[in-house]
Amino acid sequence: MLQSKMPITAQLAMLLILVLAMNAGAYFLILQNLYDDELKTQAETVVDNVEAFGAWVSRSGRVWVKDGAQDYLSSEPVITPNGDGSVYHFYSKNPALATREFSEVVAASQSRAKFRMTSHNVMNPANAPDAFEQIALQEIRTKKLNTYATSTGDQFRYAKAVIHKASCISCHGSADTAPNDVIERYGRDNGFGFKEGDIAGIISVTLPRKSLFDSSLSIVSLIEVLVIVLSIVPILWFVRRAVLLPVKRLTHAAEQISKGQETDYDIANVPNKSSNEIHQLMMATARMKNSFNIAMKKMNEARAQANKAIKYAKALKNSKE
């Protein structure tokens, strides 16, 4: 494998940037999962409130409202007891109708969470499922799920199964035994044929969902991102001071030694018993320098003695001639 010719500082900077990018990616994914879990928790809270409202209506079978009702199952006039002959009109609403009107009020409000109830067999065509709800109903019914959720663009969609209880069967069991006002309002074709324990439908919740970038910025600001990026600087400074500069000095000393030159390499400031690998390399280089200098000195001395011997031999030969 070919080694990069780039300076170590540049290589380290690129490596740190890569690590930061990978950490940022992991952070975004974790944050997105946490954000989706929070949306799911909010949706579950909405469902709990809707179920509590439906249970409250179911306790008496129906609720009655006075005057002004547009959707209702039946009405009853009540003469006021004050004796002036005035009449109040009360209108009945079963749990499904009351819950639908509750959802319409919420839909028209400033609430972030919207909900509705729907089914694969709706009695009221206005409650027909949309595309997500059709998929949710299919998944919940075929796979015996209790909940189903997904994210679609800028929305988080959540659905929870609604199970028919005994109190529901009086209206949704057989059309032959259903209340007359239910038949008169919705007919006999849809919304019947259920038994206790069947999946009646779903409570569908819609919540706005921010993008990954927007949800991240809501927690981490650009200043914090800048601080994280600037954290590379002290790492680079440390590597330059503790590794690169000593290595440059070692490289220069090794070049001088390889050329047989004297070197000014000094380790006076290096602790004798340091565990620092760079310090150990510096001391080893210093020992190599000393050994080389001793070897060079001995070689020069031997060369000088050899030259002296050669001169003496020549002089002796000349004297004999």
Coordinates of C-alpha atoms in Angstrom, one line a residue:
M1 CA 0.0 0.0 0.0
L2 CA 1.4 3.4 -1.0
Q3 CA 2.0 5.8 1.8
S4 CA 0.6 9.3 1.5
K5 CA 3.1 12.0 0.7
M6 CA 1.0 14.6 2.6
P7 CA 2.4 16.1 5.8
I8 CA 1.3 14.2 8.9
T9 CA -0.5 17.3 10.1
A10 CA -2.7 17.4 7.0
Q11 CA -3.4 13.7 7.2
L12 CA -4.3 14.0 10.9
A13 CA -6.6 17.0 10.2
M14 CA -8.3 15.1 7.4
L15 CA -8.7 12.1 9.8
L16 CA -10.2 14.2 12.5
I17 CA -12.6 15.9 10.1
L18 CA -13.7 12.4 8.9
V19 CA -14.2 11.3 12.5
L20 CA -16.2 14.5 13.3
A21 CA -18.3 13.9 10.2
M22 CA -19.0 10.3 11.2
N23 CA -19.8 11.3 14.7
A24 CA -22.1 14.1 13.4
G25 CA -23.9 11.5 11.2
A26 CA -24.4 9.2 14.1
Y27 CA -25.5 12.1 16.2
F28 CA -28.1 13.1 13.6
L29 CA -29.4 9.5 13.4
I30 CA -29.7 9.2 17.2
L31 CA -31.3 12.6 17.4
Q32 CA -33.8 11.6 14.7
N33 CA -34.7 8.4 16.5
L34 CA -35.2 10.3 19.8
Y35 CA -37.3 12.9 18.0
D36 CA -39.5 10.2 16.4
D37 CA -39.8 8.5 19.8
E38 CA -41.0 11.8 21.3
L39 CA -43.5 12.2 18.5
K40 CA -44.7 8.7 19.2
T41 CA -45.1 9.5 22.9
Q42 CA -47.1 12.6 22.0
A43 CA -49.3 10.5 19.7
E44 CA -49.9 7.9 22.4
T45 CA -50.9 10.6 24.8
V46 CA -53.5 11.9 22.3
V47 CA -54.9 8.4 21.8
D48 CA -55.1 8.0 25.6
N49 CA -57.1 11.2 25.9
V50 CA -59.4 10.2 23.0
E51 CA -60.0 6.8 24.5
A52 CA -60.8 8.4 27.9
F53 CA -63.3 10.7 26.2
G54 CA -64.9 7.8 24.4
A55 CA -65.1 5.8 27.7
W56 CA -66.7 8.7 29.4
V57 CA -69.4 8.9 26.7
S58 CA -69.9 5.1 26.7
R59 CA -70.6 5.0 30.4
S60 CA -74.1 6.3 29.7
G61 CA -74.4 5.0 26.2
R62 CA -74.9 8.5 24.8
V63 CA -74.5 12.1 25.6
W64 CA -77.2 14.7 25.3
V65 CA -76.6 18.3 24.3
K66 CA -79.0 21.2 24.5
D67 CA -79.9 23.2 21.4
G68 CA -77.8 24.1 18.4
A69 CA -76.8 20.5 17.5
Q70 CA -76.4 19.9 13.8
D71 CA -75.4 16.2 13.9
Y72 CA -77.3 13.9 16.2
L73 CA -79.1 10.6 16.4
S74 CA -82.3 11.6 18.1
S75 CA -83.9 14.6 19.8
E76 CA -86.2 15.0 22.8
P77 CA -88.1 18.2 23.7
V78 CA -88.2 19.1 27.4
I79 CA -90.6 21.6 28.8
T80 CA -88.9 24.0 31.2
P81 CA -90.2 23.9 34.8
N82 CA -90.7 27.6 35.1
G83 CA -94.3 27.4 33.8
D84 CA -93.9 29.8 30.8
G85 CA -94.3 27.0 28.3
S86 CA -90.8 27.3 26.8
V87 CA -89.2 24.1 25.5
Y88 CA -85.6 23.0 25.4
H89 CA -84.5 20.5 22.8
F90 CA -81.9 17.9 23.7
Y91 CA -80.0 15.9 21.0
S92 CA -78.3 12.6 21.5
K93 CA -74.8 11.6 20.3
N94 CA -73.3 8.1 20.6
P95 CA -69.5 7.7 21.4
A96 CA -68.5 7.5 17.7
L97 CA -70.4 10.7 16.8
A98 CA -69.3 12.6 19.9
T99 CA -65.7 11.6 19.2
R100 CA -65.9 12.7 15.5
E101 CA -67.2 16.1 16.6
F102 CA -64.4 16.3 19.2
S103 CA -61.9 15.6 16.4
E104 CA -63.4 18.3 14.2
V105 CA -63.1 20.8 17.1
V106 CA -59.4 19.8 17.5
A107 CA -58.8 20.0 13.8
A108 CA -60.1 23.6 13.7
S109 CA -57.9 24.6 16.8
Q110 CA -54.3 25.6 17.1
S111 CA -53.4 22.2 18.4
R112 CA -50.3 20.6 16.7
A113 CA -51.9 17.1 17.1
K114 CA -54.9 16.2 15.0
F115 CA -56.8 12.9 15.3
R116 CA -59.8 11.1 13.8
M117 CA -61.4 7.7 14.1
T118 CA -61.9 5.5 11.0
S119 CA -62.5 1.9 10.1
H120 CA -62.4 -0.6 7.3
N121 CA -66.2 -0.8 7.7
V122 CA -67.3 2.8 8.4
M123 CA -70.9 3.5 9.2
N124 CA -70.4 7.2 8.3
P125 CA -68.8 7.9 4.8
A126 CA -67.3 11.0 6.3
N127 CA -65.0 8.8 8.4
A128 CA -63.6 6.9 5.4
P129 CA -59.8 6.2 5.8
D130 CA -57.2 8.1 3.9
A131 CA -54.2 6.4 2.2
F132 CA -52.1 6.1 5.4
E133 CA -55.1 4.9 7.4
Q134 CA -55.9 2.2 4.8
I135 CA -52.4 0.8 5.1
A136 CA -52.5 1.1 8.9
L137 CA -55.8 -0.8 9.0
Q138 CA -54.4 -3.5 6.7
E139 CA -51.3 -4.0 8.8
I140 CA -53.1 -4.0 12.1
R141 CA -55.8 -6.4 11.0
T142 CA -53.6 -8.9 9.1
K143 CA -50.5 -8.8 11.4
K144 CA -52.5 -8.5 14.6
L145 CA -50.7 -5.3 15.6
N146 CA -51.8 -2.9 18.2
T147 CA -50.2 0.2 16.7
Y148 CA -48.7 1.3 13.4
A149 CA -46.6 4.4 12.7
T150 CA -44.7 6.0 9.9
S151 CA -43.1 9.3 8.9
T152 CA -44.3 10.8 5.6
G153 CA -42.4 14.0 4.6
D154 CA -43.3 16.7 7.2
Q155 CA -45.8 14.5 9.1
F156 CA -45.7 11.8 11.7
R157 CA -48.6 9.4 11.4
Y158 CA -49.7 7.1 14.1
A159 CA -52.6 4.6 14.4
K160 CA -53.8 2.5 17.3
A161 CA -56.3 -0.3 17.1
V162 CA -59.8 0.2 18.6
I163 CA -61.4 -3.0 19.9
H164 CA -65.1 -3.5 20.1
K165 CA -66.4 -3.9 23.6
A166 CA -69.8 -5.3 24.6
S167 CA -71.3 -1.8 24.8
C168 CA -70.4 -1.2 21.1
I169 CA -72.2 -4.2 19.8
S170 CA -75.7 -2.8 20.4
C171 CA -75.0 -0.3 17.5
H172 CA -72.4 -2.2 15.5
G173 CA -73.5 -5.9 15.9
S174 CA -76.5 -6.6 13.7
A175 CA -78.5 -4.1 11.7
D176 CA -81.6 -5.9 12.9
T177 CA -80.9 -5.1 16.5
A178 CA -79.4 -1.6 16.1
P179 CA -81.3 1.4 17.4
N180 CA -83.8 2.9 15.0
D181 CA -82.2 6.3 15.0
V182 CA -78.8 4.8 14.0
I183 CA -80.5 3.0 11.1
E184 CA -82.4 6.1 10.0
R185 CA -79.2 8.2 10.0
Y186 CA -76.7 5.7 8.5
G187 CA -78.7 3.0 6.8
R188 CA -78.3 -0.8 7.1
D189 CA -75.4 -1.5 4.8
N190 CA -72.2 -0.4 6.6
G191 CA -70.8 -0.4 10.1
F192 CA -72.4 -3.7 11.2
G193 CA -71.4 -7.3 11.5
F194 CA -68.9 -6.8 14.4
K195 CA -68.7 -8.9 17.6
E196 CA -67.0 -8.2 20.9
G197 CA -63.2 -8.4 20.6
D198 CA -63.1 -7.5 16.9
I199 CA -60.9 -4.7 15.6
A200 CA -63.4 -1.9 15.1
G201 CA -61.0 0.5 13.5
I202 CA -58.2 2.8 14.5
I203 CA -57.6 6.1 16.2
S204 CA -55.4 8.0 13.7
V205 CA -53.1 10.8 14.9
T206 CA -51.2 13.3 12.8
L207 CA -48.3 15.4 14.1
P208 CA -46.1 17.9 12.3
R209 CA -42.5 16.5 11.9
K210 CA -39.5 18.7 11.5
S211 CA -36.7 17.8 9.1
L212 CA -33.5 16.2 10.4
F213 CA -31.6 19.5 10.1
D214 CA -34.3 21.6 11.8
S215 CA -34.7 19.2 14.6
S216 CA -31.0 19.2 15.2
L217 CA -30.7 23.0 15.2
S218 CA -33.5 23.1 17.8
I219 CA -31.1 21.4 20.2
V220 CA -27.6 22.3 18.9
S221 CA -26.8 25.8 17.7
L222 CA -24.2 26.8 15.1
I223 CA -22.0 28.2 17.9
E224 CA -21.9 24.8 19.5
V225 CA -21.0 23.2 16.1
L226 CA -18.2 25.8 15.7
V227 CA -16.9 24.9 19.2
I228 CA -16.8 21.2 18.3
V229 CA -14.9 22.0 15.0
L230 CA -12.4 24.2 16.8
S231 CA -11.7 21.4 19.2
I232 CA -9.5 20.0 16.5
V233 CA -7.0 22.9 17.0
P234 CA -5.5 21.9 20.3
I235 CA -5.2 18.3 19.0
L236 CA -3.2 19.5 16.0
W237 CA -1.1 21.8 18.2
F238 CA -0.3 18.9 20.5
V239 CA 0.6 16.6 17.7
R240 CA 2.9 19.2 16.1
R241 CA 4.6 20.0 19.4
A242 CA 4.9 16.4 20.8
V243 CA 5.4 14.5 17.5
L244 CA 6.2 16.5 14.4
L245 CA 8.8 18.9 15.7
P246 CA 10.8 16.1 17.5
V247 CA 10.5 13.9 14.4
K248 CA 11.9 16.7 12.2
R249 CA 14.9 17.1 14.5
L250 CA 15.4 13.4 14.4
T251 CA 15.2 13.4 10.6
H252 CA 17.8 16.2 10.4
A253 CA 20.1 14.4 12.8
A254 CA 19.8 11.1 10.9
E255 CA 20.6 12.8 7.6
Q256 CA 23.8 14.4 9.1
I257 CA 24.8 11.0 10.6
S258 CA 24.2 9.2 7.3
K259 CA 26.6 11.7 5.5
G260 CA 29.3 11.2 8.2
Q261 CA 28.9 14.8 9.4
E262 CA 28.9 16.0 13.0
T263 CA 25.5 16.7 14.3
D264 CA 24.4 19.2 16.9
Y265 CA 21.6 16.9 18.1
D266 CA 21.0 17.5 21.8
I267 CA 18.9 15.6 24.3
A268 CA 19.8 17.5 27.4
N269 CA 16.2 18.4 28.1
V270 CA 14.9 14.9 27.6
P271 CA 14.2 13.0 30.9
N272 CA 16.4 9.9 31.3
K273 CA 13.6 7.6 32.3
S274 CA 10.7 8.9 30.2
S275 CA 7.9 6.6 29.0
N276 CA 7.3 8.9 26.1
E277 CA 8.0 6.9 22.9
I278 CA 9.3 10.0 21.1
H279 CA 11.7 10.6 24.0
Q280 CA 12.9 7.0 23.8
L281 CA 13.4 7.4 20.1
M282 CA 15.4 10.6 20.7
M283 CA 17.6 8.9 23.3
A284 CA 18.2 6.0 20.9
T285 CA 19.2 8.4 18.2
A286 CA 21.5 10.2 20.5
R287 CA 23.2 6.8 21.5
M288 CA 23.5 6.0 17.8
K289 CA 25.1 9.4 17.2
N290 CA 27.6 8.8 20.0
S291 CA 28.3 5.3 18.8
F292 CA 28.8 6.7 15.3
N293 CA 31.1 9.4 16.5
I294 CA 33.2 6.9 18.5
A295 CA 33.4 4.6 15.5
M296 CA 34.4 7.6 13.2
K297 CA 37.0 8.6 15.8
K298 CA 38.5 5.2 15.9
M299 CA 38.4 4.9 12.2
N300 CA 40.2 8.2 11.8
E301 CA 42.8 7.2 14.4
A302 CA 43.3 3.9 12.6
R303 CA 43.6 5.7 9.3
A304 CA 46.1 8.1 10.7
Q305 CA 48.2 5.2 12.1
A306 CA 48.0 3.4 8.8
N307 CA 49.2 6.5 7.0
K308 CA 52.0 6.9 9.5
A309 CA 53.0 3.3 9.0
I310 CA 53.0 3.7 5.3
K311 CA 55.2 6.8 5.5
Y312 CA 57.6 5.0 7.9
A313 CA 57.8 2.1 5.5
K314 CA 58.6 4.3 2.6
A315 CA 61.2 6.2 4.5
L316 CA 62.9 3.0 5.6
K317 CA 62.9 1.7 2.1
N318 CA 64.5 4.8 0.8
S319 CA 67.2 4.8 3.4
K320 CA 68.2 1.3 2.4
E321 CA 68.6 2.2 -1.2

